[in-house]
């Protein structure tokens, strides 16, 4: 039988929150504000990390990558979301959906790995302080960051390509506000067992494995900190890790809810709002968390603001 794929000609319709029109205008204003704060906050982190020589170390090197990731990730989704919320036209071109799918998945997967790399950096800083400059040499940091980016690009080339090869048989309505693998698999009009299995394997590789490494790193850090006799020393050690721990909890908490929880156990609206949180709110929170809880960043910001004013 010859399958027809009208969606490749006409694109998709992002249903989003159109079933709650009274909510769309409110969401438009809130998301626009959060997007502006995301751009401002993450751009500031990148700029300060580059300009302040005191922040030229592995921790802020990886933080700059995280901020750049968040900028690109939210920008791959939010502009189209704002267009759809602000008008009656909920469509997205096929080319636009392809770009959104490939880019958002690559960046999201990269962030999973990058957070694990950042936890390893904190592990070496706390548990192997005398070897820190050797272990986290700039060349090693560049290799680790490159591996994170490469892993994200690799998984999106595989997952997105396999998903887009599925026949949709004219099904154009995506019951979500952006194109991602799980919702597009649901549109397919053929058996998707292989795609579901591949998605599960990818979820384990990019969620369970990095999170396990993060837990191992912080387990060792906790043991090392508890051995420190000085209360001031313990507080200092915990302070160097607290920002990253908060970011990990927020990011992985929402992602695991979406990708590892059985679909039947959550409502459609619940899934949309959780997705909204990790695509819009989390990228905005990250720079705030690192700024408010980090004396070095706050000092660099004051120095930078003093020079500009």
mmCIF file with all atom_site columns, N, CA and C in Angstrom, residues 221-290:
data_model
loop_
_atom_site.group_PDB
_atom_site.id
_atom_site.type_symbol
_atom_site.label_atom_id
_atom_site.label_alt_id
_atom_site.label_comp_id
_atom_site.label_asym_id
_atom_site.label_entity_id
_atom_site.label_seq_id
_atom_site.pdbx_PDB_ins_code
_atom_site.Cartn_x
_atom_site.Cartn_y
_atom_site.Cartn_z
_atom_site.occupancy
_atom_site.B_iso_or_equiv
_atom_site.pdbx_formal_charge
_atom_site.auth_seq_id
_atom_site.auth_comp_id
_atom_site.auth_asym_id
_atom_site.auth_atom_id
_atom_site.pdbx_PDB_model_num
ATOM 1   N N  . UNK A 1 221 ? 31.185 13.561 46.718 1.00 0.00 ? 221 UNK A N  1
ATOM 2   C CA . UNK A 1 221 ? 31.379 14.918 47.238 1.00 0.00 ? 221 UNK A CA 1
ATOM 3   C C  . UNK A 1 221 ? 30.840 15.018 48.661 1.00 0.00 ? 221 UNK A C  1
ATOM 4   N N  . UNK A 1 222 ? 29.657 14.454 48.898 1.00 0.00 ? 222 UNK A N  1
ATOM 5   C CA . UNK A 1 222 ? 29.052 14.497 50.237 1.00 0.00 ? 222 UNK A CA 1
ATOM 6   C C  . UNK A 1 222 ? 29.943 13.800 51.266 1.00 0.00 ? 222 UNK A C  1
ATOM 7   N N  . UNK A 1 223 ? 30.502 12.657 50.884 1.00 0.00 ? 223 UNK A N  1
ATOM 8   C CA . UNK A 1 223 ? 31.403 11.938 51.789 1.00 0.00 ? 223 UNK A CA 1
ATOM 9   C C  . UNK A 1 223 ? 32.642 12.763 52.106 1.00 0.00 ? 223 UNK A C  1
ATOM 10  N N  . UNK A 1 224 ? 33.195 13.407 51.066 1.00 0.00 ? 224 UNK A N  1
ATOM 11  C CA . UNK A 1 224 ? 34.400 14.211 51.262 1.00 0.00 ? 224 UNK A CA 1
ATOM 12  C C  . UNK A 1 224 ? 34.119 15.428 52.135 1.00 0.00 ? 224 UNK A C  1
ATOM 13  N N  . UNK A 1 225 ? 32.964 16.058 51.920 1.00 0.00 ? 225 UNK A N  1
ATOM 14  C CA . UNK A 1 225 ? 32.615 17.259 52.686 1.00 0.00 ? 225 UNK A CA 1
ATOM 15  C C  . UNK A 1 225 ? 32.386 16.930 54.156 1.00 0.00 ? 225 UNK A C  1
ATOM 16  N N  . UNK A 1 226 ? 31.736 15.804 54.418 1.00 0.00 ? 226 UNK A N  1
ATOM 17  C CA . UNK A 1 226 ? 31.461 15.412 55.803 1.00 0.00 ? 226 UNK A CA 1
ATOM 18  C C  . UNK A 1 226 ? 32.738 15.111 56.583 1.00 0.00 ? 226 UNK A C  1
ATOM 19  N N  . UNK A 1 227 ? 33.826 14.825 55.869 1.00 0.00 ? 227 UNK A N  1
ATOM 20  C CA . UNK A 1 227 ? 35.103 14.552 56.528 1.00 0.00 ? 227 UNK A CA 1
ATOM 21  C C  . UNK A 1 227 ? 35.846 15.835 56.906 1.00 0.00 ? 227 UNK A C  1
ATOM 22  N N  . UNK A 1 228 ? 35.381 16.967 56.333 1.00 0.00 ? 228 UNK A N  1
ATOM 23  C CA . UNK A 1 228 ? 36.017 18.250 56.648 1.00 0.00 ? 228 UNK A CA 1
ATOM 24  C C  . UNK A 1 228 ? 35.632 18.657 58.071 1.00 0.00 ? 228 UNK A C  1
ATOM 25  N N  . UNK A 1 229 ? 36.615 18.918 58.909 1.00 0.00 ? 229 UNK A N  1
ATOM 26  C CA . UNK A 1 229 ? 36.349 19.215 60.321 1.00 0.00 ? 229 UNK A CA 1
ATOM 27  C C  . UNK A 1 229 ? 35.831 20.649 60.510 1.00 0.00 ? 229 UNK A C  1
ATOM 28  N N  . UNK A 1 230 ? 36.296 21.563 59.664 1.00 0.00 ? 230 UNK A N  1
ATOM 29  C CA . UNK A 1 230 ? 35.903 22.965 59.806 1.00 0.00 ? 230 UNK A CA 1
ATOM 30  C C  . UNK A 1 230 ? 34.497 23.197 59.259 1.00 0.00 ? 230 UNK A C  1
ATOM 31  N N  . UNK A 1 231 ? 33.644 23.848 60.065 1.00 0.00 ? 231 UNK A N  1
ATOM 32  C CA . UNK A 1 231 ? 32.279 24.168 59.620 1.00 0.00 ? 231 UNK A CA 1
ATOM 33  C C  . UNK A 1 231 ? 32.312 25.147 58.461 1.00 0.00 ? 231 UNK A C  1
ATOM 34  N N  . UNK A 1 232 ? 33.256 26.078 58.508 1.00 0.00 ? 232 UNK A N  1
ATOM 35  C CA . UNK A 1 232 ? 33.398 27.056 57.415 1.00 0.00 ? 232 UNK A CA 1
ATOM 36  C C  . UNK A 1 232 ? 33.808 26.349 56.129 1.00 0.00 ? 232 UNK A C  1
ATOM 37  N N  . UNK A 1 233 ? 34.705 25.385 56.258 1.00 0.00 ? 233 UNK A N  1
ATOM 38  C CA . UNK A 1 233 ? 35.146 24.618 55.092 1.00 0.00 ? 233 UNK A CA 1
ATOM 39  C C  . UNK A 1 233 ? 34.018 23.809 54.480 1.00 0.00 ? 233 UNK A C  1
ATOM 40  N N  . UNK A 1 234 ? 33.174 23.225 55.332 1.00 0.00 ? 234 UNK A N  1
ATOM 41  C CA . UNK A 1 234 ? 32.028 22.455 54.827 1.00 0.00 ? 234 UNK A CA 1
ATOM 42  C C  . UNK A 1 234 ? 31.045 23.357 54.087 1.00 0.00 ? 234 UNK A C  1
ATOM 43  N N  . UNK A 1 235 ? 30.768 24.528 54.680 1.00 0.00 ? 235 UNK A N  1
ATOM 44  C CA . UNK A 1 235 ? 29.829 25.461 54.034 1.00 0.00 ? 235 UNK A CA 1
ATOM 45  C C  . UNK A 1 235 ? 30.369 25.924 52.688 1.00 0.00 ? 235 UNK A C  1
ATOM 46  N N  . UNK A 1 236 ? 31.669 26.184 52.635 1.00 0.00 ? 236 UNK A N  1
ATOM 47  C CA . UNK A 1 236 ? 32.277 26.629 51.374 1.00 0.00 ? 236 UNK A CA 1
ATOM 48  C C  . UNK A 1 236 ? 32.177 25.547 50.309 1.00 0.00 ? 236 UNK A C  1
ATOM 49  N N  . UNK A 1 237 ? 32.429 24.308 50.709 1.00 0.00 ? 237 UNK A N  1
ATOM 50  C CA . UNK A 1 237 ? 32.359 23.183 49.763 1.00 0.00 ? 237 UNK A CA 1
ATOM 51  C C  . UNK A 1 237 ? 30.933 22.986 49.252 1.00 0.00 ? 237 UNK A C  1
ATOM 52  N N  . UNK A 1 238 ? 29.969 23.043 50.164 1.00 0.00 ? 238 UNK A N  1
ATOM 53  C CA . UNK A 1 238 ? 28.569 22.887 49.758 1.00 0.00 ? 238 UNK A CA 1
ATOM 54  C C  . UNK A 1 238 ? 28.125 24.039 48.857 1.00 0.00 ? 238 UNK A C  1
ATOM 55  N N  . UNK A 1 239 ? 28.638 25.235 49.151 1.00 0.00 ? 239 UNK A N  1
ATOM 56  C CA . UNK A 1 239 ? 28.235 26.404 48.372 1.00 0.00 ? 239 UNK A CA 1
ATOM 57  C C  . UNK A 1 239 ? 28.710 26.296 46.918 1.00 0.00 ? 239 UNK A C  1
ATOM 58  N N  . UNK A 1 240 ? 29.886 25.699 46.710 1.00 0.00 ? 240 UNK A N  1
ATOM 59  C CA . UNK A 1 240 ? 30.410 25.567 45.352 1.00 0.00 ? 240 UNK A CA 1
ATOM 60  C C  . UNK A 1 240 ? 29.571 24.605 44.502 1.00 0.00 ? 240 UNK A C  1
ATOM 61  N N  . UNK A 1 241 ? 28.799 23.749 45.168 1.00 0.00 ? 241 UNK A N  1
ATOM 62  C CA . UNK A 1 241 ? 28.009 22.736 44.443 1.00 0.00 ? 241 UNK A CA 1
ATOM 63  C C  . UNK A 1 241 ? 26.510 23.003 44.455 1.00 0.00 ? 241 UNK A C  1
ATOM 64  N N  . UNK A 1 242 ? 26.029 23.849 45.356 1.00 0.00 ? 242 UNK A N  1
ATOM 65  C CA . UNK A 1 242 ? 24.592 24.005 45.561 1.00 0.00 ? 242 UNK A CA 1
ATOM 66  C C  . UNK A 1 242 ? 23.862 24.505 44.320 1.00 0.00 ? 242 UNK A C  1
ATOM 67  N N  . UNK A 1 243 ? 24.476 25.456 43.589 1.00 0.00 ? 243 UNK A N  1
ATOM 68  C CA . UNK A 1 243 ? 23.818 25.997 42.386 1.00 0.00 ? 243 UNK A CA 1
ATOM 69  C C  . UNK A 1 243 ? 23.604 24.906 41.349 1.00 0.00 ? 243 UNK A C  1
ATOM 70  N N  . UNK A 1 244 ? 24.655 24.101 41.134 1.00 0.00 ? 244 UNK A N  1
ATOM 71  C CA . UNK A 1 244 ? 24.559 23.037 40.134 1.00 0.00 ? 244 UNK A CA 1
ATOM 72  C C  . UNK A 1 244 ? 23.540 21.984 40.547 1.00 0.00 ? 244 UNK A C  1
ATOM 73  N N  . UNK A 1 245 ? 23.485 21.673 41.831 1.00 0.00 ? 245 UNK A N  1
ATOM 74  C CA . UNK A 1 245 ? 22.520 20.691 42.332 1.00 0.00 ? 245 UNK A CA 1
ATOM 75  C C  . UNK A 1 245 ? 21.091 21.154 42.059 1.00 0.00 ? 245 UNK A C  1
ATOM 76  N N  . UNK A 1 246 ? 20.815 22.439 42.298 1.00 0.00 ? 246 UNK A N  1
ATOM 77  C CA . UNK A 1 246 ? 19.480 22.984 42.056 1.00 0.00 ? 246 UNK A CA 1
ATOM 78  C C  . UNK A 1 246 ? 19.101 22.898 40.582 1.00 0.00 ? 246 UNK A C  1
ATOM 79  N N  . UNK A 1 247 ? 20.052 23.241 39.712 1.00 0.00 ? 247 UNK A N  1
ATOM 80  C CA . UNK A 1 247 ? 19.809 23.177 38.265 1.00 0.00 ? 247 UNK A CA 1
ATOM 81  C C  . UNK A 1 247 ? 19.524 21.742 37.840 1.00 0.00 ? 247 UNK A C  1
ATOM 82  N N  . UNK A 1 248 ? 20.291 20.793 38.355 1.00 0.00 ? 248 UNK A N  1
ATOM 83  C CA . UNK A 1 248 ? 20.101 19.370 38.024 1.00 0.00 ? 248 UNK A CA 1
ATOM 84  C C  . UNK A 1 248 ? 18.724 18.888 38.457 1.00 0.00 ? 248 UNK A C  1
ATOM 85  N N  . UNK A 1 249 ? 18.314 19.242 39.678 1.00 0.00 ? 249 UNK A N  1
ATOM 86  C CA . UNK A 1 249 ? 17.015 18.806 40.199 1.00 0.00 ? 249 UNK A CA 1
ATOM 87  C C  . UNK A 1 249 ? 15.882 19.338 39.339 1.00 0.00 ? 249 UNK A C  1
ATOM 88  N N  . UNK A 1 250 ? 15.941 20.619 38.996 1.00 0.00 ? 250 UNK A N  1
ATOM 89  C CA . UNK A 1 250 ? 14.880 21.238 38.191 1.00 0.00 ? 250 UNK A CA 1
ATOM 90  C C  . UNK A 1 250 ? 14.839 20.635 36.790 1.00 0.00 ? 250 UNK A C  1
ATOM 91  N N  . UNK A 1 251 ? 16.008 20.522 36.151 1.00 0.00 ? 251 UNK A N  1
ATOM 92  C CA . UNK A 1 251 ? 16.062 20.041 34.767 1.00 0.00 ? 251 UNK A CA 1
ATOM 93  C C  . UNK A 1 251 ? 15.664 18.574 34.663 1.00 0.00 ? 251 UNK A C  1
ATOM 94  N N  . UNK A 1 252 ? 16.334 17.721 35.443 1.00 0.00 ? 252 UNK A N  1
ATOM 95  C CA . UNK A 1 252 ? 16.065 16.289 35.337 1.00 0.00 ? 252 UNK A CA 1
ATOM 96  C C  . UNK A 1 252 ? 14.696 15.914 35.881 1.00 0.00 ? 252 UNK A C  1
ATOM 97  N N  . UNK A 1 253 ? 14.228 16.653 36.885 1.00 0.00 ? 253 UNK A N  1
ATOM 98  C CA . UNK A 1 253 ? 12.902 16.356 37.438 1.00 0.00 ? 253 UNK A CA 1
ATOM 99  C C  . UNK A 1 253 ? 11.814 16.459 36.389 1.00 0.00 ? 253 UNK A C  1
ATOM 100 N N  . UNK A 1 254 ? 11.838 17.553 35.612 1.00 0.00 ? 254 UNK A N  1
ATOM 101 C CA . UNK A 1 254 ? 10.804 17.753 34.590 1.00 0.00 ? 254 UNK A CA 1
ATOM 102 C C  . UNK A 1 254 ? 11.003 16.832 33.383 1.00 0.00 ? 254 UNK A C  1
ATOM 103 N N  . UNK A 1 255 ? 12.260 16.638 32.973 1.00 0.00 ? 255 UNK A N  1
ATOM 104 C CA . UNK A 1 255 ? 12.541 15.797 31.808 1.00 0.00 ? 255 UNK A CA 1
ATOM 105 C C  . UNK A 1 255 ? 12.159 14.342 32.072 1.00 0.00 ? 255 UNK A C  1
ATOM 106 N N  . UNK A 1 256 ? 12.524 13.835 33.244 1.00 0.00 ? 256 UNK A N  1
ATOM 107 C CA . UNK A 1 256 ? 12.187 12.449 33.585 1.00 0.00 ? 256 UNK A CA 1
ATOM 108 C C  . UNK A 1 256 ? 10.679 12.266 33.667 1.00 0.00 ? 256 UNK A C  1
ATOM 109 N N  . UNK A 1 257 ? 9.982  13.262 34.188 1.00 0.00 ? 257 UNK A N  1
ATOM 110 C CA . UNK A 1 257 ? 8.518  13.205 34.244 1.00 0.00 ? 257 UNK A CA 1
ATOM 111 C C  . UNK A 1 257 ? 7.928  13.033 32.844 1.00 0.00 ? 257 UNK A C  1
ATOM 112 N N  . UNK A 1 258 ? 8.534  13.723 31.871 1.00 0.00 ? 258 UNK A N  1
ATOM 113 C CA . UNK A 1 258 ? 8.018  13.682 30.503 1.00 0.00 ? 258 UNK A CA 1
ATOM 114 C C  . UNK A 1 258 ? 8.393  12.406 29.754 1.00 0.00 ? 258 UNK A C  1
ATOM 115 N N  . UNK A 1 259 ? 9.643  11.965 29.898 1.00 0.00 ? 259 UNK A N  1
ATOM 116 C CA . UNK A 1 259 ? 10.153 10.906 29.029 1.00 0.00 ? 259 UNK A CA 1
ATOM 117 C C  . UNK A 1 259 ? 10.168 9.512  29.643 1.00 0.00 ? 259 UNK A C  1
ATOM 118 N N  . UNK A 1 260 ? 10.211 9.412  30.966 1.00 0.00 ? 260 UNK A N  1
ATOM 119 C CA . UNK A 1 260 ? 10.289 8.086  31.582 1.00 0.00 ? 260 UNK A CA 1
ATOM 120 C C  . UNK A 1 260 ? 9.013  7.686  32.299 1.00 0.00 ? 260 UNK A C  1
ATOM 121 N N  . UNK A 1 261 ? 8.082  8.622  32.474 1.00 0.00 ? 261 UNK A N  1
ATOM 122 C CA . UNK A 1 261 ? 6.801  8.273  33.086 1.00 0.00 ? 261 UNK A CA 1
ATOM 123 C C  . UNK A 1 261 ? 5.871  7.723  32.018 1.00 0.00 ? 261 UNK A C  1
ATOM 124 N N  . UNK A 1 262 ? 5.120  6.661  32.306 1.00 0.00 ? 262 UNK A N  1
ATOM 125 C CA . UNK A 1 262 ? 4.159  6.132  31.331 1.00 0.00 ? 262 UNK A CA 1
ATOM 126 C C  . UNK A 1 262 ? 3.179  7.212  30.875 1.00 0.00 ? 262 UNK A C  1
ATOM 127 N N  . UNK A 1 263 ? 2.955  7.290  29.573 1.00 0.00 ? 263 UNK A N  1
ATOM 128 C CA . UNK A 1 263 ? 2.111  8.341  29.007 1.00 0.00 ? 263 UNK A CA 1
ATOM 129 C C  . UNK A 1 263 ? 0.707  8.315  29.579 1.00 0.00 ? 263 UNK A C  1
ATOM 130 N N  . UNK A 1 264 ? 0.170  7.131  29.826 1.00 0.00 ? 264 UNK A N  1
ATOM 131 C CA . UNK A 1 264 ? -1.207 7.006  30.305 1.00 0.00 ? 264 UNK A CA 1
ATOM 132 C C  . UNK A 1 264 ? -1.397 7.551  31.721 1.00 0.00 ? 264 UNK A C  1
ATOM 133 N N  . UNK A 1 265 ? -0.293 7.704  32.459 1.00 0.00 ? 265 UNK A N  1
ATOM 134 C CA . UNK A 1 265 ? -0.410 8.130  33.855 1.00 0.00 ? 265 UNK A CA 1
ATOM 135 C C  . UNK A 1 265 ? -0.489 9.644  34.015 1.00 0.00 ? 265 UNK A C  1
ATOM 136 N N  . UNK A 1 266 ? -0.417 10.395 32.904 1.00 0.00 ? 266 UNK A N  1
ATOM 137 C CA . UNK A 1 266 ? -0.539 11.847 33.002 1.00 0.00 ? 266 UNK A CA 1
ATOM 138 C C  . UNK A 1 266 ? -1.509 12.354 31.935 1.00 0.00 ? 266 UNK A C  1
ATOM 139 N N  . UNK A 1 267 ? -2.167 13.477 32.218 1.00 0.00 ? 267 UNK A N  1
ATOM 140 C CA . UNK A 1 267 ? -3.104 14.070 31.276 1.00 0.00 ? 267 UNK A CA 1
ATOM 141 C C  . UNK A 1 267 ? -2.340 14.840 30.206 1.00 0.00 ? 267 UNK A C  1
ATOM 142 N N  . UNK A 1 268 ? -3.030 15.147 29.092 1.00 0.00 ? 268 UNK A N  1
ATOM 143 C CA . UNK A 1 268 ? -2.391 15.890 28.006 1.00 0.00 ? 268 UNK A CA 1
ATOM 144 C C  . UNK A 1 268 ? -1.980 17.288 28.466 1.00 0.00 ? 268 UNK A C  1
ATOM 145 N N  . UNK A 1 269 ? -2.882 17.968 29.177 1.00 0.00 ? 269 UNK A N  1
ATOM 146 C CA . UNK A 1 269 ? -2.585 19.320 29.653 1.00 0.00 ? 269 UNK A CA 1
ATOM 147 C C  . UNK A 1 269 ? -1.423 19.313 30.632 1.00 0.00 ? 269 UNK A C  1
ATOM 148 N N  . UNK A 1 270 ? -1.373 18.296 31.475 1.00 0.00 ? 270 UNK A N  1
ATOM 149 C CA . UNK A 1 270 ? -0.282 18.178 32.442 1.00 0.00 ? 270 UNK A CA 1
ATOM 150 C C  . UNK A 1 270 ? 1.052  18.068 31.715 1.00 0.00 ? 270 UNK A C  1
ATOM 151 N N  . UNK A 1 271 ? 1.082  17.241 30.681 1.00 0.00 ? 271 UNK A N  1
ATOM 152 C CA . UNK A 1 271 ? 2.303  17.079 29.893 1.00 0.00 ? 271 UNK A CA 1
ATOM 153 C C  . UNK A 1 271 ? 2.722  18.371 29.217 1.00 0.00 ? 271 UNK A C  1
ATOM 154 N N  . UNK A 1 272 ? 1.747  19.146 28.717 1.00 0.00 ? 272 UNK A N  1
ATOM 155 C CA . UNK A 1 272 ? 2.056  20.416 28.052 1.00 0.00 ? 272 UNK A CA 1
ATOM 156 C C  . UNK A 1 272 ? 2.666  21.418 29.019 1.00 0.00 ? 272 UNK A C  1
ATOM 157 N N  . UNK A 1 273 ? 2.110  21.504 30.217 1.00 0.00 ? 273 UNK A N  1
ATOM 158 C CA . UNK A 1 273 ? 2.620  22.475 31.185 1.00 0.00 ? 273 UNK A CA 1
ATOM 159 C C  . UNK A 1 273 ? 3.991  22.071 31.718 1.00 0.00 ? 273 UNK A C  1
ATOM 160 N N  . UNK A 1 274 ? 4.219  20.773 31.854 1.00 0.00 ? 274 UNK A N  1
ATOM 161 C CA . UNK A 1 274 ? 5.550  20.314 32.271 1.00 0.00 ? 274 UNK A CA 1
ATOM 162 C C  . UNK A 1 274 ? 6.561  20.646 31.168 1.00 0.00 ? 274 UNK A C  1
ATOM 163 N N  . UNK A 1 275 ? 6.186  20.421 29.923 1.00 0.00 ? 275 UNK A N  1
ATOM 164 C CA . UNK A 1 275 ? 7.060  20.770 28.794 1.00 0.00 ? 275 UNK A CA 1
ATOM 165 C C  . UNK A 1 275 ? 7.317  22.271 28.756 1.00 0.00 ? 275 UNK A C  1
ATOM 166 N N  . UNK A 1 276 ? 6.284  23.039 29.049 1.00 0.00 ? 276 UNK A N  1
ATOM 167 C CA . UNK A 1 276 ? 6.419  24.495 29.096 1.00 0.00 ? 276 UNK A CA 1
ATOM 168 C C  . UNK A 1 276 ? 7.430  24.912 30.153 1.00 0.00 ? 276 UNK A C  1
ATOM 169 N N  . UNK A 1 277 ? 7.443  24.164 31.244 1.00 0.00 ? 277 UNK A N  1
ATOM 170 C CA . UNK A 1 277 ? 8.372  24.487 32.341 1.00 0.00 ? 277 UNK A CA 1
ATOM 171 C C  . UNK A 1 277 ? 9.816  24.273 31.907 1.00 0.00 ? 277 UNK A C  1
ATOM 172 N N  . UNK A 1 278 ? 10.118 23.121 31.288 1.00 0.00 ? 278 UNK A N  1
ATOM 173 C CA . UNK A 1 278 ? 11.524 22.868 30.965 1.00 0.00 ? 278 UNK A CA 1
ATOM 174 C C  . UNK A 1 278 ? 11.994 23.559 29.689 1.00 0.00 ? 278 UNK A C  1
ATOM 175 N N  . UNK A 1 279 ? 11.052 24.036 28.870 1.00 0.00 ? 279 UNK A N  1
ATOM 176 C CA . UNK A 1 279 ? 11.460 24.751 27.659 1.00 0.00 ? 279 UNK A CA 1
ATOM 177 C C  . UNK A 1 279 ? 11.511 26.264 27.848 1.00 0.00 ? 279 UNK A C  1
ATOM 178 N N  . UNK A 1 280 ? 10.743 26.789 28.804 1.00 0.00 ? 280 UNK A N  1
ATOM 179 C CA . UNK A 1 280 ? 10.652 28.239 28.984 1.00 0.00 ? 280 UNK A CA 1
ATOM 180 C C  . UNK A 1 280 ? 11.162 28.689 30.360 1.00 0.00 ? 280 UNK A C  1
ATOM 181 N N  . UNK A 1 281 ? 10.711 28.020 31.414 1.00 0.00 ? 281 UNK A N  1
ATOM 182 C CA . UNK A 1 281 ? 11.038 28.466 32.773 1.00 0.00 ? 281 UNK A CA 1
ATOM 183 C C  . UNK A 1 281 ? 12.464 28.078 33.169 1.00 0.00 ? 281 UNK A C  1
ATOM 184 N N  . UNK A 1 282 ? 12.834 26.825 32.947 1.00 0.00 ? 282 UNK A N  1
ATOM 185 C CA . UNK A 1 282 ? 14.161 26.353 33.366 1.00 0.00 ? 282 UNK A CA 1
ATOM 186 C C  . UNK A 1 282 ? 15.308 27.160 32.750 1.00 0.00 ? 282 UNK A C  1
ATOM 187 N N  . UNK A 1 283 ? 15.307 27.446 31.435 1.00 0.00 ? 283 UNK A N  1
ATOM 188 C CA . UNK A 1 283 ? 16.392 28.267 30.871 1.00 0.00 ? 283 UNK A CA 1
ATOM 189 C C  . UNK A 1 283 ? 16.477 29.661 31.484 1.00 0.00 ? 283 UNK A C  1
ATOM 190 N N  . UNK A 1 284 ? 15.336 30.177 31.997 1.00 0.00 ? 284 UNK A N  1
ATOM 191 C CA . UNK A 1 284 ? 15.336 31.479 32.655 1.00 0.00 ? 284 UNK A CA 1
ATOM 192 C C  . UNK A 1 284 ? 15.875 31.384 34.079 1.00 0.00 ? 284 UNK A C  1
ATOM 193 N N  . UNK A 1 285 ? 15.590 30.255 34.747 1.00 0.00 ? 285 UNK A N  1
ATOM 194 C CA . UNK A 1 285 ? 16.004 30.082 36.140 1.00 0.00 ? 285 UNK A CA 1
ATOM 195 C C  . UNK A 1 285 ? 17.499 29.850 36.296 1.00 0.00 ? 285 UNK A C  1
ATOM 196 N N  . UNK A 1 286 ? 18.106 29.160 35.338 1.00 0.00 ? 286 UNK A N  1
ATOM 197 C CA . UNK A 1 286 ? 19.518 28.788 35.463 1.00 0.00 ? 286 UNK A CA 1
ATOM 198 C C  . UNK A 1 286 ? 20.445 29.968 35.760 1.00 0.00 ? 286 UNK A C  1
ATOM 199 N N  . UNK A 1 287 ? 20.404 31.057 34.965 1.00 0.00 ? 287 UNK A N  1
ATOM 200 C CA . UNK A 1 287 ? 21.288 32.186 35.289 1.00 0.00 ? 287 UNK A CA 1
ATOM 201 C C  . UNK A 1 287 ? 20.958 32.839 36.624 1.00 0.00 ? 287 UNK A C  1
ATOM 202 N N  . UNK A 1 288 ? 19.678 32.851 37.009 1.00 0.00 ? 288 UNK A N  1
ATOM 203 C CA . UNK A 1 288 ? 19.288 33.420 38.297 1.00 0.00 ? 288 UNK A CA 1
ATOM 204 C C  . UNK A 1 288 ? 19.882 32.605 39.443 1.00 0.00 ? 288 UNK A C  1
ATOM 205 N N  . UNK A 1 289 ? 19.801 31.283 39.319 1.00 0.00 ? 289 UNK A N  1
ATOM 206 C CA . UNK A 1 289 ? 20.332 30.399 40.360 1.00 0.00 ? 289 UNK A CA 1
ATOM 207 C C  . UNK A 1 289 ? 21.836 30.602 40.519 1.00 0.00 ? 289 UNK A C  1
ATOM 208 N N  . UNK A 1 290 ? 22.551 30.635 39.393 1.00 0.00 ? 290 UNK A N  1
ATOM 209 C CA . UNK A 1 290 ? 24.007 30.778 39.468 1.00 0.00 ? 290 UNK A CA 1
ATOM 210 C C  . UNK A 1 290 ? 24.416 32.176 39.917 1.00 0.00 ? 290 UNK A C  1
#
